[in-house]
């Protein structure tokens, strides 16, 4: 299967099952247009194709292009077959390697769009006791098999509201990781309000990743991200984030925002992040009930697509000026990405990843928290539903009807099971609006690579996302 | 893959090879959701 499209002046063809990305000229693009995306190309150039294209290209050129396409096909780089189902048994039950610890079901903001029912997940405001947090660490160690790298995300609610327990949990995990041959990697997700110098130092020392919530321009942020008495938080959090990021060193962080119907011009928010000095950026569409005013509805998609294109162009122009920053959702590694097995396995929720609540309840992931039918067990009574785990394990790309034949499957991994459940009623039925957005982002991401490759990439080469053939490596 | 006049291939397509060698599972989980920004699968690193 191939997926081909034109964007930003480039004609691009992704060969889905090999992962090859080709930039085509018009002749090659139009020849492929004469065939079904599932291929394969026949041995001989059909006359109907020559006839159709003869007004536009001379015969020699058509012939030459045809030969080049056949050569790619021969090398398994065009219409390469889907032979991944043989790996399906690697996509079943797996050790748990990631955990979201909802260390606080309380929050000091009341963001309009909060999926967590304004911080408490509809379960009443409370903080996780240290004992429960320790049990969470014990649980992931016990269920992680031989996996060495374990990720723990302190999440909420607002984790800084229970920061002493965060610190003691980290200390506890560090005190036992060696004896179990584990390596913990911690992330904290925060709204920034309670950051102070001590917390910033601690986070920069101990947390491998810090996810900092901010939606963009002041008026955009303050419309949605407000305190209980309705005040925007921009002025309080921005200087704190700047301080934190300045001391981050080589550790990861993300500024993460949400865009809604109210800021469909979100490229301006990305540019605003740049003005503030941030360079690891993420803005995602709000996923919400379409009845809500701020929600992104299907009729907004053309406008959102246009904005993604504008953002892609903006990023290319910045790179050409030597200004480097990452927009998370356009980051794609065409050479060294994760293996195909991982890509097909899906997000891993309920199988490799679970979330735990202050009450010790275990859910497939943070988005399922509070849905009683998805409660998998409890840390305090030692219960854990391995049948449900298996069911989630099987929710991979090949068991999702729409994903199996989707060109984006190796980059999307089958989408978000929680969104699927909330909006389509089944974890295996993909949420169409999310699919449309995901595909558009991918098209933009690949187009950016094509544009940078065309620049000759000599000055772009930094080893970590280099494009072959690269003039420096050659 | 070399560039021809008509087609320029951007990468060394290695998905199939990665399937044979892969599946060790040491990589990060890849939550796709808006509230997490953990890691979209396409930009993750392999830990091997
Ligand atoms: S969730 Fe949607 S975009 Fe993703 S692989 Fe499935 S069908 Fe494709
Ligand atoms: S179900 Fe959605 S929110 Fe949960 S881990 Fe998967 S992608 Fe993330």
Short mmCIF file of C-alpha atoms and ligand atoms in Angstrom, two decimals:
data_model
loop_
_atom_site.label_atom_id
_atom_site.label_comp_id
_atom_site.label_asym_id
_atom_site.label_seq_id
_atom_site.Cartn_x
_atom_site.Cartn_y
_atom_site.Cartn_z
CA UNK A 1 0.00 0.00 0.00
CA UNK A 2 1.14 3.52 -0.69
CA UNK A 3 -0.13 6.89 0.43
CA UNK A 4 0.62 9.79 -1.84
CA UNK A 5 -0.23 13.45 -1.55
CA UNK A 6 0.89 16.88 -2.59
CA UNK A 7 1.72 19.46 0.01
CA UNK A 8 3.90 22.54 0.20
CA UNK A 9 4.98 22.10 -3.40
CA UNK A 10 6.13 18.51 -2.86
CA UNK A 11 4.66 15.32 -4.24
CA UNK A 12 5.20 12.70 -1.62
CA UNK A 13 4.72 8.97 -1.59
CA UNK A 14 4.89 6.90 1.55
CA UNK A 15 5.31 3.19 1.03
CA UNK A 16 3.37 2.06 4.06
CA UNK A 17 4.85 -1.34 4.84
CA UNK A 18 8.51 -0.62 4.22
CA UNK A 19 8.34 2.90 5.65
CA UNK A 20 10.11 4.35 2.59
CA UNK A 21 9.32 7.97 1.78
CA UNK A 22 9.80 9.17 -1.78
CA UNK A 23 9.62 12.66 -3.18
CA UNK A 24 8.32 12.35 -6.72
CA UNK A 25 8.39 14.55 -9.76
CA UNK A 26 5.16 15.15 -11.68
CA UNK A 27 5.71 12.29 -14.09
CA UNK A 28 6.21 9.75 -11.31
CA UNK A 29 3.27 11.10 -9.35
CA UNK A 30 0.94 10.99 -12.28
CA UNK A 31 1.97 7.51 -13.27
CA UNK A 32 1.18 6.29 -9.78
CA UNK A 33 -2.12 8.13 -10.01
CA UNK A 34 -3.12 5.65 -12.69
CA UNK A 35 -2.90 2.74 -10.25
CA UNK A 36 -4.68 1.62 -7.14
CA UNK A 37 -2.86 2.53 -3.91
CA UNK A 38 -2.63 -1.15 -3.09
CA UNK A 39 -0.56 -1.94 -6.18
CA UNK A 40 1.51 -3.71 -7.25
CA UNK A 41 2.68 -2.31 -10.56
CA UNK A 42 2.47 -4.75 -13.49
CA UNK A 43 5.67 -5.78 -15.29
CA UNK A 44 4.77 -3.82 -18.40
CA UNK A 45 3.69 -0.22 -18.60
CA UNK A 46 0.01 -0.40 -19.60
CA UNK A 47 -0.89 1.45 -22.76
CA UNK A 48 -3.69 3.34 -21.04
CA UNK A 49 -1.07 5.06 -18.90
CA UNK A 50 1.12 6.12 -21.82
CA UNK A 51 -1.96 7.36 -23.60
CA UNK A 52 -3.19 9.32 -20.63
CA UNK A 53 0.13 11.01 -19.96
CA UNK A 54 1.41 11.44 -23.49
CA UNK A 55 0.16 15.02 -23.79
CA UNK A 56 2.07 16.02 -20.66
CA UNK A 57 5.32 14.10 -20.86
CA UNK A 58 7.32 12.72 -23.74
CA UNK A 59 7.44 9.02 -24.19
CA UNK A 60 11.06 8.62 -23.21
CA UNK A 61 10.43 10.35 -19.93
CA UNK A 62 7.42 8.21 -19.13
CA UNK A 63 9.42 5.09 -19.93
CA UNK A 64 12.38 6.22 -17.80
CA UNK A 65 10.16 7.06 -14.84
CA UNK A 66 8.35 3.75 -15.14
CA UNK A 67 11.66 1.91 -14.96
CA UNK A 68 12.64 3.84 -11.86
CA UNK A 69 9.33 2.99 -10.20
CA UNK A 70 9.70 -0.68 -11.08
CA UNK A 71 13.17 -0.65 -9.59
CA UNK A 72 11.84 0.72 -6.33
CA UNK A 73 9.16 -1.91 -6.30
CA UNK A 74 11.79 -4.56 -6.96
CA UNK A 75 13.76 -3.34 -3.96
CA UNK A 76 10.70 -3.60 -1.73
CA UNK A 77 10.31 0.15 -1.44
CA UNK A 78 7.06 0.56 -3.30
CA UNK A 79 3.88 -1.46 -2.74
CA UNK A 80 5.81 -3.68 -0.37
CA UNK A 81 3.48 -6.32 1.00
CA UNK A 82 1.98 -6.32 4.47
CA UNK A 83 3.61 -9.30 6.12
CA UNK A 84 3.40 -8.16 9.70
CA UNK A 85 0.62 -10.39 10.94
CA UNK A 86 3.21 -13.08 11.63
CA UNK A 87 4.32 -10.86 14.50
CA UNK A 88 0.87 -10.68 16.01
CA UNK A 89 1.82 -12.99 18.85
CA UNK A 90 4.39 -10.41 19.94
CA UNK A 91 1.54 -8.03 20.41
CA UNK A 92 -0.09 -9.73 23.34
CA UNK A 93 0.38 -9.62 27.08
CA UNK A 94 3.51 -7.72 28.04
CA UNK A 95 5.15 -6.63 31.27
CA UNK A 96 4.05 -3.31 32.72
CA UNK A 97 6.71 -0.70 32.11
CA UNK A 98 4.93 2.59 32.57
CA UNK A 99 2.72 3.97 35.21
CA UNK A 100 0.81 7.14 35.73
CA UNK A 101 0.57 7.95 39.41
CA UNK A 102 -2.31 10.31 40.07
CA UNK A 103 -0.59 11.63 43.13
CA UNK A 104 -3.23 14.30 43.60
CA UNK A 105 -6.90 14.25 42.77
CA UNK A 106 -7.08 17.87 43.58
CA UNK A 107 -6.22 20.88 41.51
CA UNK A 108 -5.71 24.58 42.05
CA UNK A 109 -6.96 25.45 38.58
CA UNK A 110 -10.37 24.90 37.03
CA UNK A 111 -9.51 24.63 33.37
CA UNK A 112 -12.63 24.73 31.23
CA UNK A 113 -11.73 21.69 29.15
CA UNK A 114 -10.26 19.49 31.89
CA UNK A 115 -10.86 15.82 31.13
CA UNK A 116 -10.36 15.06 34.81
CA UNK A 117 -13.59 16.80 35.82
CA UNK A 118 -11.61 19.83 37.02
CA UNK A 119 -9.04 17.79 38.83
CA UNK A 120 -10.83 15.22 40.91
CA UNK A 121 -11.91 12.76 38.18
CA UNK A 122 -15.40 12.99 39.62
CA UNK A 123 -14.28 11.08 42.69
CA UNK A 124 -13.90 13.82 45.28
CA UNK A 125 -10.76 15.86 46.01
CA UNK A 126 -7.98 13.94 47.73
CA UNK A 127 -4.24 13.34 47.82
CA UNK A 128 -2.43 10.02 47.52
CA UNK A 129 -0.92 8.82 50.81
CA UNK A 130 2.77 7.84 50.71
CA UNK A 131 1.90 4.25 51.56
CA UNK A 132 -0.20 3.95 48.41
CA UNK A 133 2.50 5.57 46.29
CA UNK A 134 5.04 3.08 47.61
CA UNK A 135 2.68 0.23 46.77
CA UNK A 136 2.46 1.65 43.27
CA UNK A 137 6.25 1.48 42.94
CA UNK A 138 6.25 -2.08 44.30
CA UNK A 139 3.49 -2.99 41.86
CA UNK A 140 5.34 -1.80 38.78
CA UNK A 141 8.55 -3.50 39.88
CA UNK A 142 6.69 -6.75 40.51
CA UNK A 143 4.86 -6.63 37.19
CA UNK A 144 7.66 -5.44 34.94
CA UNK A 145 9.31 -8.80 34.32
CA UNK A 146 12.78 -8.34 32.90
CA UNK A 147 12.14 -4.81 31.60
CA UNK A 148 14.74 -2.54 33.05
CA UNK A 149 13.56 0.96 32.14
CA UNK A 150 10.45 1.89 34.05
CA UNK A 151 8.62 5.14 33.57
CA UNK A 152 6.60 6.81 36.22
CA UNK A 153 4.63 9.95 35.56
CA UNK A 154 3.42 12.04 38.47
CA UNK A 155 0.10 13.30 37.30
CA UNK A 156 -3.15 14.59 38.65
CA UNK A 157 -4.92 16.79 39.35
CA UNK A 158 -1.97 18.91 40.22
CA UNK A 159 1.02 16.89 41.49
CA UNK A 160 2.68 19.88 43.18
CA UNK A 161 -0.19 19.90 45.66
CA UNK A 162 1.26 16.68 47.04
CA UNK A 163 4.91 17.35 46.38
CA UNK A 164 6.29 15.88 49.60
CA UNK A 165 4.81 12.56 48.64
CA UNK A 166 6.26 12.93 45.15
CA UNK A 167 9.72 13.40 46.65
CA UNK A 168 9.40 10.53 49.06
CA UNK A 169 8.13 8.26 46.28
CA UNK A 170 11.13 9.10 44.12
CA UNK A 171 13.42 8.47 47.06
CA UNK A 172 11.76 5.15 47.74
CA UNK A 173 12.02 4.04 44.10
CA UNK A 174 15.68 5.07 43.92
CA UNK A 175 16.44 3.19 47.12
CA UNK A 176 15.31 -0.13 45.67
CA UNK A 177 15.85 0.16 41.91
CA UNK A 178 19.36 -1.31 41.92
CA UNK A 179 18.43 -4.35 43.90
CA UNK A 180 15.75 -5.18 41.32
CA UNK A 181 17.89 -4.15 38.35
CA UNK A 182 15.53 -1.39 37.34
CA UNK A 183 16.04 2.13 36.13
CA UNK A 184 13.26 4.57 36.97
CA UNK A 185 12.57 7.54 34.77
CA UNK A 186 10.33 10.12 36.27
CA UNK A 187 8.13 12.68 34.63
CA UNK A 188 6.05 15.34 36.27
CA UNK A 189 3.17 17.12 34.63
CA UNK A 190 2.27 20.43 36.22
CA UNK A 191 0.23 23.56 35.77
CA UNK A 192 3.10 25.55 37.29
CA UNK A 193 1.15 27.50 39.87
CA UNK A 194 2.98 26.12 42.91
CA UNK A 195 6.48 26.08 41.44
CA UNK A 196 9.12 27.78 43.58
CA UNK A 197 12.93 27.70 43.55
CA UNK A 198 13.19 24.55 45.63
CA UNK A 199 10.69 22.65 43.55
CA UNK A 200 12.34 23.81 40.35
CA UNK A 201 15.73 22.60 41.58
CA UNK A 202 14.28 19.30 42.63
CA UNK A 203 12.46 18.76 39.34
CA UNK A 204 15.55 19.65 37.35
CA UNK A 205 17.60 17.21 39.36
CA UNK A 206 15.26 14.25 39.61
CA UNK A 207 12.73 14.35 36.80
CA UNK A 208 13.79 13.09 33.38
CA UNK A 209 10.94 14.97 31.84
CA UNK A 210 8.81 17.88 32.91
CA UNK A 211 5.57 18.64 31.13
CA UNK A 212 4.54 22.23 31.65
CA UNK A 213 1.01 23.25 30.79
CA UNK A 214 0.51 26.56 29.01
CA UNK A 215 -1.84 27.21 26.13
CA UNK A 216 -0.06 30.08 24.39
CA UNK A 217 -0.77 33.78 24.25
CA UNK A 218 -1.98 35.31 27.48
CA UNK A 219 -5.53 35.83 26.31
CA UNK A 220 -5.70 32.29 24.94
CA UNK A 221 -4.29 30.72 28.08
CA UNK A 222 -6.32 32.81 30.48
CA UNK A 223 -9.59 32.11 28.78
CA UNK A 224 -9.40 28.40 29.63
CA UNK A 225 -6.81 28.00 32.38
CA UNK A 226 -8.29 29.77 35.37
CA UNK A 227 -8.22 29.60 39.16
CA UNK A 228 -11.38 28.71 41.10
CA UNK A 229 -12.26 32.41 41.26
CA UNK A 230 -11.89 32.79 37.54
CA UNK A 231 -8.48 34.48 37.28
CA UNK A 232 -6.11 33.51 34.47
CA UNK A 233 -2.78 31.95 35.47
CA UNK A 234 -0.47 33.17 32.68
CA UNK A 235 1.33 35.90 34.62
CA UNK A 236 2.10 33.61 37.54
CA UNK A 237 3.35 30.58 35.67
CA UNK A 238 5.33 31.96 32.72
CA UNK A 239 8.28 33.36 34.73
CA UNK A 240 8.42 30.11 36.71
CA UNK A 241 8.54 28.02 33.56
CA UNK A 242 11.27 30.24 32.16
CA UNK A 243 13.31 29.70 35.27
CA UNK A 244 12.75 25.97 35.23
CA UNK A 245 13.65 25.64 31.55
CA UNK A 246 16.78 27.77 32.00
CA UNK A 247 18.04 25.25 34.55
CA UNK A 248 16.93 22.16 32.69
CA UNK A 249 20.31 21.27 31.17
CA UNK A 250 20.03 18.33 28.81
CA UNK A 251 16.91 16.90 30.42
CA UNK A 252 13.65 16.83 28.53
CA UNK A 253 10.75 19.14 28.99
CA UNK A 254 7.70 20.12 27.05
CA UNK A 255 5.56 23.15 27.06
CA UNK A 256 2.21 21.63 26.33
CA UNK A 257 -0.89 23.44 25.34
CA UNK A 258 -4.35 22.62 24.15
CA UNK A 259 -6.03 24.44 21.35
CA UNK A 260 -9.74 24.84 21.11
CA UNK A 261 -12.23 26.39 18.76
CA UNK A 262 -11.20 29.75 20.25
CA UNK A 263 -7.63 29.65 18.94
CA UNK A 264 -7.66 27.91 15.62
CA UNK A 265 -4.79 30.25 14.71
CA UNK A 266 -2.55 28.29 17.10
CA UNK A 267 0.56 28.90 15.02
CA UNK A 268 0.57 32.25 16.78
CA UNK A 269 0.71 30.45 20.10
CA UNK A 270 3.69 28.42 18.95
CA UNK A 271 5.39 31.64 17.89
CA UNK A 272 4.53 33.10 21.25
CA UNK A 273 6.24 30.17 22.98
CA UNK A 274 9.31 30.96 20.91
CA UNK A 275 9.21 34.58 22.02
CA UNK A 276 9.15 33.36 25.61
CA UNK A 277 12.31 31.36 24.92
CA UNK A 278 10.84 27.85 24.89
CA UNK A 279 11.94 25.37 22.24
CA UNK A 280 10.20 22.06 23.06
CA UNK A 281 6.63 22.71 22.11
CA UNK A 282 3.39 20.87 21.91
CA UNK A 283 -0.12 22.02 21.22
CA UNK A 284 -2.91 19.54 20.75
CA UNK A 285 -6.52 19.78 19.81
CA UNK A 286 -8.99 19.55 22.67
CA UNK A 287 -10.91 16.31 22.55
CA UNK A 288 -14.35 16.90 23.93
CA UNK A 289 -18.03 16.49 23.50
CA UNK A 290 -18.94 18.26 20.24
CA UNK A 291 -21.83 19.94 22.03
CA UNK A 292 -19.45 22.15 23.97
CA UNK A 293 -18.74 25.63 22.62
CA UNK A 294 -14.98 25.31 22.61
CA UNK A 295 -14.86 21.84 21.03
CA UNK A 296 -13.27 21.14 17.67
CA UNK A 297 -16.01 19.84 15.43
CA UNK A 298 -15.79 18.10 12.11
CA UNK A 299 -16.75 21.30 10.34
CA UNK A 300 -13.67 22.96 11.88
CA UNK A 301 -11.29 20.42 10.39
CA UNK A 302 -10.56 22.27 7.14
CA UNK A 303 -9.56 25.32 9.17
CA UNK A 304 -7.39 23.21 11.49
CA UNK A 305 -5.71 21.54 8.51
CA UNK A 306 -4.97 24.91 7.02
CA UNK A 307 -3.41 25.97 10.28
CA UNK A 308 -1.25 22.84 10.48
CA UNK A 309 -0.01 23.69 7.01
CA UNK A 310 0.75 27.23 8.10
CA UNK A 311 2.59 25.90 11.10
CA UNK A 312 4.60 23.49 8.93
CA UNK A 313 5.60 26.35 6.62
CA UNK A 314 6.51 28.46 9.63
CA UNK A 315 8.73 25.72 11.01
CA UNK A 316 10.49 25.24 7.68
CA UNK A 317 11.09 28.98 7.38
CA UNK A 318 12.45 29.10 10.94
CA UNK A 319 14.82 26.23 10.27
CA UNK A 320 16.07 27.96 7.18
CA UNK A 321 16.86 30.99 9.33
CA UNK A 322 18.72 28.73 11.73
CA UNK A 323 16.03 28.84 14.43
CA UNK A 324 15.56 25.34 15.74
CA UNK A 325 12.68 24.26 17.88
CA UNK A 326 10.60 21.15 18.08
CA UNK A 327 6.91 21.00 17.55
CA UNK A 328 6.18 17.70 19.15
CA UNK A 329 3.50 16.52 16.76
CA UNK A 330 5.56 17.10 13.67
CA UNK A 331 8.55 15.24 15.02
CA UNK A 332 9.07 12.10 13.09
CA UNK A 333 12.12 9.98 12.71
CA UNK A 334 12.06 8.29 9.34
CA UNK A 335 15.25 6.32 9.92
CA UNK A 336 15.75 5.32 13.53
CA UNK A 337 12.24 5.24 14.95
CA UNK A 338 10.95 2.44 17.11
CA UNK A 339 10.65 -1.04 15.68
CA UNK A 340 7.57 -2.08 13.75
CA UNK A 341 6.40 -4.34 16.58
CA UNK A 342 6.18 -1.42 18.93
CA UNK A 343 4.43 0.67 16.33
CA UNK A 344 1.76 -1.95 15.83
CA UNK A 345 1.28 -2.74 19.48
CA UNK A 346 -0.52 0.47 20.17
CA UNK A 347 -0.39 2.87 23.07
CA UNK A 348 -0.04 0.03 25.54
CA UNK A 349 -2.75 1.16 27.91
CA UNK A 350 -4.02 -1.53 30.24
CA UNK A 351 -1.18 -3.78 29.14
CA UNK A 352 2.19 -2.07 29.36
CA UNK A 353 0.84 1.03 30.99
CA UNK A 354 -1.56 1.61 33.87
CA UNK A 355 -2.72 4.51 36.01
CA UNK A 356 -3.29 4.44 39.75
CA UNK A 357 -5.46 6.73 41.86
CA UNK A 358 -5.05 8.07 45.42
CA UNK A 359 -7.45 5.31 46.53
CA UNK A 360 -5.10 2.73 45.04
CA UNK A 361 -7.42 1.85 42.18
CA UNK A 362 -5.75 0.68 38.99
CA UNK A 363 -7.06 1.73 35.57
CA UNK A 364 -5.80 1.05 32.04
CA UNK A 365 -4.60 4.65 31.78
CA UNK A 366 -5.24 8.12 33.15
CA UNK A 367 -8.10 8.69 30.72
CA UNK A 368 -10.04 5.70 32.00
CA UNK A 369 -9.78 6.78 35.63
CA UNK A 370 -13.21 6.94 37.21
CA UNK A 371 -14.91 4.62 34.72
CA UNK A 372 -15.95 1.84 37.04
CA UNK A 373 -16.25 -0.78 34.29
CA UNK A 374 -12.54 -0.27 33.57
CA UNK A 375 -11.28 -0.56 37.14
CA UNK A 376 -8.64 -3.28 36.89
CA UNK A 377 -7.91 -3.76 40.56
CA UNK A 378 -6.58 -2.09 43.67
CA UNK A 379 -3.10 -1.74 45.15
CA UNK A 380 -4.36 -2.10 48.69
CA UNK A 381 -6.13 -5.41 48.32
CA UNK A 382 -3.70 -6.78 45.72
CA UNK A 383 -6.33 -7.39 43.04
CA UNK A 384 -5.55 -7.06 39.35
CA UNK A 385 -7.70 -8.18 36.47
CA UNK A 386 -5.36 -10.01 34.12
CA UNK A 387 -8.24 -10.84 31.77
CA UNK A 388 -8.83 -7.18 31.18
CA UNK A 389 -5.10 -6.74 30.68
CA UNK A 390 -5.15 -9.36 27.97
CA UNK A 391 -8.12 -7.72 26.32
CA UNK A 392 -6.24 -4.42 26.15
CA UNK A 393 -3.12 -6.20 24.95
CA UNK A 394 -5.08 -7.45 22.00
CA UNK A 395 -6.27 -3.99 21.08
CA UNK A 396 -3.46 -3.54 18.60
CA UNK A 397 -3.49 -2.17 15.10
CA UNK A 398 -4.39 -5.55 13.58
CA UNK A 399 -7.45 -6.02 15.72
CA UNK A 400 -8.83 -2.59 14.91
CA UNK A 401 -10.80 -2.76 11.75
CA UNK A 402 -10.11 0.76 10.52
CA UNK A 403 -6.46 0.73 11.50
CA UNK A 404 -5.43 -2.51 9.84
CA UNK A 405 -5.62 -0.96 6.37
CA UNK A 406 -4.85 2.61 7.33
CA UNK A 407 -1.78 4.19 5.77
CA UNK A 408 -0.94 5.94 9.03
CA UNK A 409 -0.85 2.83 11.21
CA UNK A 410 2.92 2.71 11.74
CA UNK A 411 2.99 6.30 12.95
CA UNK A 412 -0.27 6.45 14.84
CA UNK A 413 -0.25 3.01 16.44
CA UNK A 414 -4.01 2.81 16.42
CA UNK A 415 -4.90 5.98 18.18
CA UNK A 416 -6.22 6.52 21.68
CA UNK A 417 -8.27 3.67 23.11
CA UNK A 418 -9.87 5.97 25.65
CA UNK A 419 -11.07 8.42 23.01
CA UNK A 420 -12.30 5.49 20.99
CA UNK A 421 -14.34 4.31 23.92
CA UNK A 422 -15.65 7.73 24.89
CA UNK A 423 -16.67 8.86 21.44
CA UNK A 424 -17.18 5.66 19.45
CA UNK A 425 -18.24 3.34 22.24
CA UNK A 426 -15.51 0.73 21.68
CA UNK A 427 -11.77 0.80 22.34
CA UNK A 428 -11.27 -0.86 18.97
CA UNK A 429 -13.30 1.58 16.91
CA UNK A 430 -11.16 4.52 15.91
CA UNK A 431 -12.33 8.04 16.65
CA UNK A 432 -12.72 9.56 13.21
CA UNK A 433 -11.97 13.17 14.07
CA UNK A 434 -8.75 12.17 15.81
CA UNK A 435 -7.77 10.03 12.82
CA UNK A 436 -8.26 12.94 10.44
CA UNK A 437 -6.08 15.17 12.60
CA UNK A 438 -3.40 12.54 13.05
CA UNK A 439 -3.16 11.95 9.33
CA UNK A 440 -2.90 15.63 8.59
CA UNK A 441 -0.10 16.06 11.13
CA UNK A 442 1.77 13.15 9.61
CA UNK A 443 1.48 14.56 6.13
CA UNK A 444 2.89 17.83 7.40
CA UNK A 445 5.68 16.12 9.34
CA UNK A 446 6.84 14.18 6.30
CA UNK A 447 6.59 17.26 4.10
CA UNK A 448 8.89 19.13 6.49
CA UNK A 449 11.45 16.36 6.07
CA UNK A 450 11.14 16.64 2.32
CA UNK A 451 11.70 20.40 2.46
CA UNK A 452 14.73 20.12 4.71
CA UNK A 453 16.18 17.36 2.57
CA UNK A 454 15.87 19.59 -0.44
CA UNK A 455 17.89 22.27 1.32
CA UNK A 456 20.81 19.89 1.00
CA UNK A 457 20.75 19.52 4.77
CA UNK A 458 24.46 20.16 5.12
CA UNK A 459 23.77 22.84 7.68
CA UNK A 460 20.81 20.93 9.06
CA UNK A 461 22.74 17.82 9.95
CA UNK A 462 22.90 17.23 13.67
CA UNK A 463 23.09 13.49 13.59
CA UNK A 464 19.80 12.96 15.37
CA UNK A 465 17.37 13.51 12.60
CA UNK A 466 19.58 13.38 9.61
CA UNK A 467 18.27 12.63 6.22
CA UNK A 468 19.94 10.36 3.75
CA UNK A 469 21.76 10.78 1.53
CA UNK A 470 23.36 13.51 3.56
CA UNK A 471 26.19 15.52 2.14
CA UNK A 472 28.08 15.43 5.42
CA UNK A 473 27.80 11.72 6.04
CA UNK A 474 28.70 10.85 2.48
CA UNK B 1 18.84 4.73 -1.86
CA UNK B 2 20.10 7.05 -4.54
CA UNK B 3 18.13 9.94 -5.91
CA UNK B 4 17.10 9.65 -9.53
CA UNK B 5 15.84 12.43 -11.69
CA UNK B 6 12.27 11.48 -10.96
CA UNK B 7 12.33 10.12 -7.46
CA UNK B 8 14.26 11.03 -4.37
CA UNK B 9 14.02 8.60 -1.49
CA UNK B 10 14.39 10.27 1.87
CA UNK B 11 15.22 7.40 4.14
CA UNK B 12 16.60 3.93 4.45
CA UNK B 13 13.28 2.16 4.84
CA UNK B 14 13.92 -0.39 7.52
CA UNK B 15 10.56 -1.15 9.04
CA UNK B 16 10.60 -4.78 8.05
CA UNK B 17 14.07 -5.33 9.34
CA UNK B 18 13.10 -3.61 12.57
CA UNK B 19 10.22 -6.05 13.03
CA UNK B 20 12.55 -9.03 12.85
CA UNK B 21 15.05 -7.58 15.28
CA UNK B 22 12.57 -5.70 17.40
CA UNK B 23 9.98 -6.15 20.07
CA UNK B 24 12.31 -5.96 23.07
CA UNK B 25 9.96 -3.49 24.70
CA UNK B 26 12.56 -1.38 26.49
CA UNK B 27 11.25 1.75 24.82
CA UNK B 28 8.83 4.22 26.34
CA UNK B 29 5.11 3.69 26.31
CA UNK B 30 3.49 5.81 23.66
CA UNK B 31 0.36 7.47 24.87
CA UNK B 32 -1.10 9.52 22.05
CA UNK B 33 -3.42 11.62 24.07
CA UNK B 34 -3.65 15.37 24.28
CA UNK B 35 -3.40 15.57 28.03
CA UNK B 36 -0.15 13.65 28.21
CA UNK B 37 2.18 14.52 25.45
CA UNK B 38 4.17 11.53 26.53
CA UNK B 39 5.29 10.32 23.22
CA UNK B 40 3.73 9.95 19.85
CA UNK B 41 5.11 6.72 18.56
CA UNK B 42 6.67 8.09 15.40
CA UNK B 43 9.17 10.26 17.21
CA UNK B 44 10.33 7.79 19.79
CA UNK B 45 13.75 6.37 20.08
CA UNK B 46 14.67 2.75 20.13
CA UNK B 47 16.55 1.85 23.31
CA UNK B 48 18.70 -0.82 21.74
S1 LIG C 1 -6.46 5.35 14.81
FE1 LIG C 1 -7.09 6.19 12.84
S2 LIG C 1 -5.27 7.21 11.98
FE2 LIG C 1 -4.61 5.84 13.61
S3 LIG C 1 -4.05 3.92 12.60
FE3 LIG C 1 -6.18 3.75 13.28
S4 LIG C 1 -7.42 4.39 11.54
FE4 LIG C 1 -5.32 5.12 11.20
S1 LIG C 2 -5.84 5.11 25.78
FE1 LIG C 2 -5.33 7.15 25.03
S2 LIG C 2 -4.87 8.34 26.86
FE2 LIG C 2 -4.74 6.18 27.39
S3 LIG C 2 -2.60 5.60 27.12
FE3 LIG C 2 -3.67 5.11 25.23
S4 LIG C 2 -3.38 6.91 23.94
FE4 LIG C 2 -2.94 7.53 26.04
#
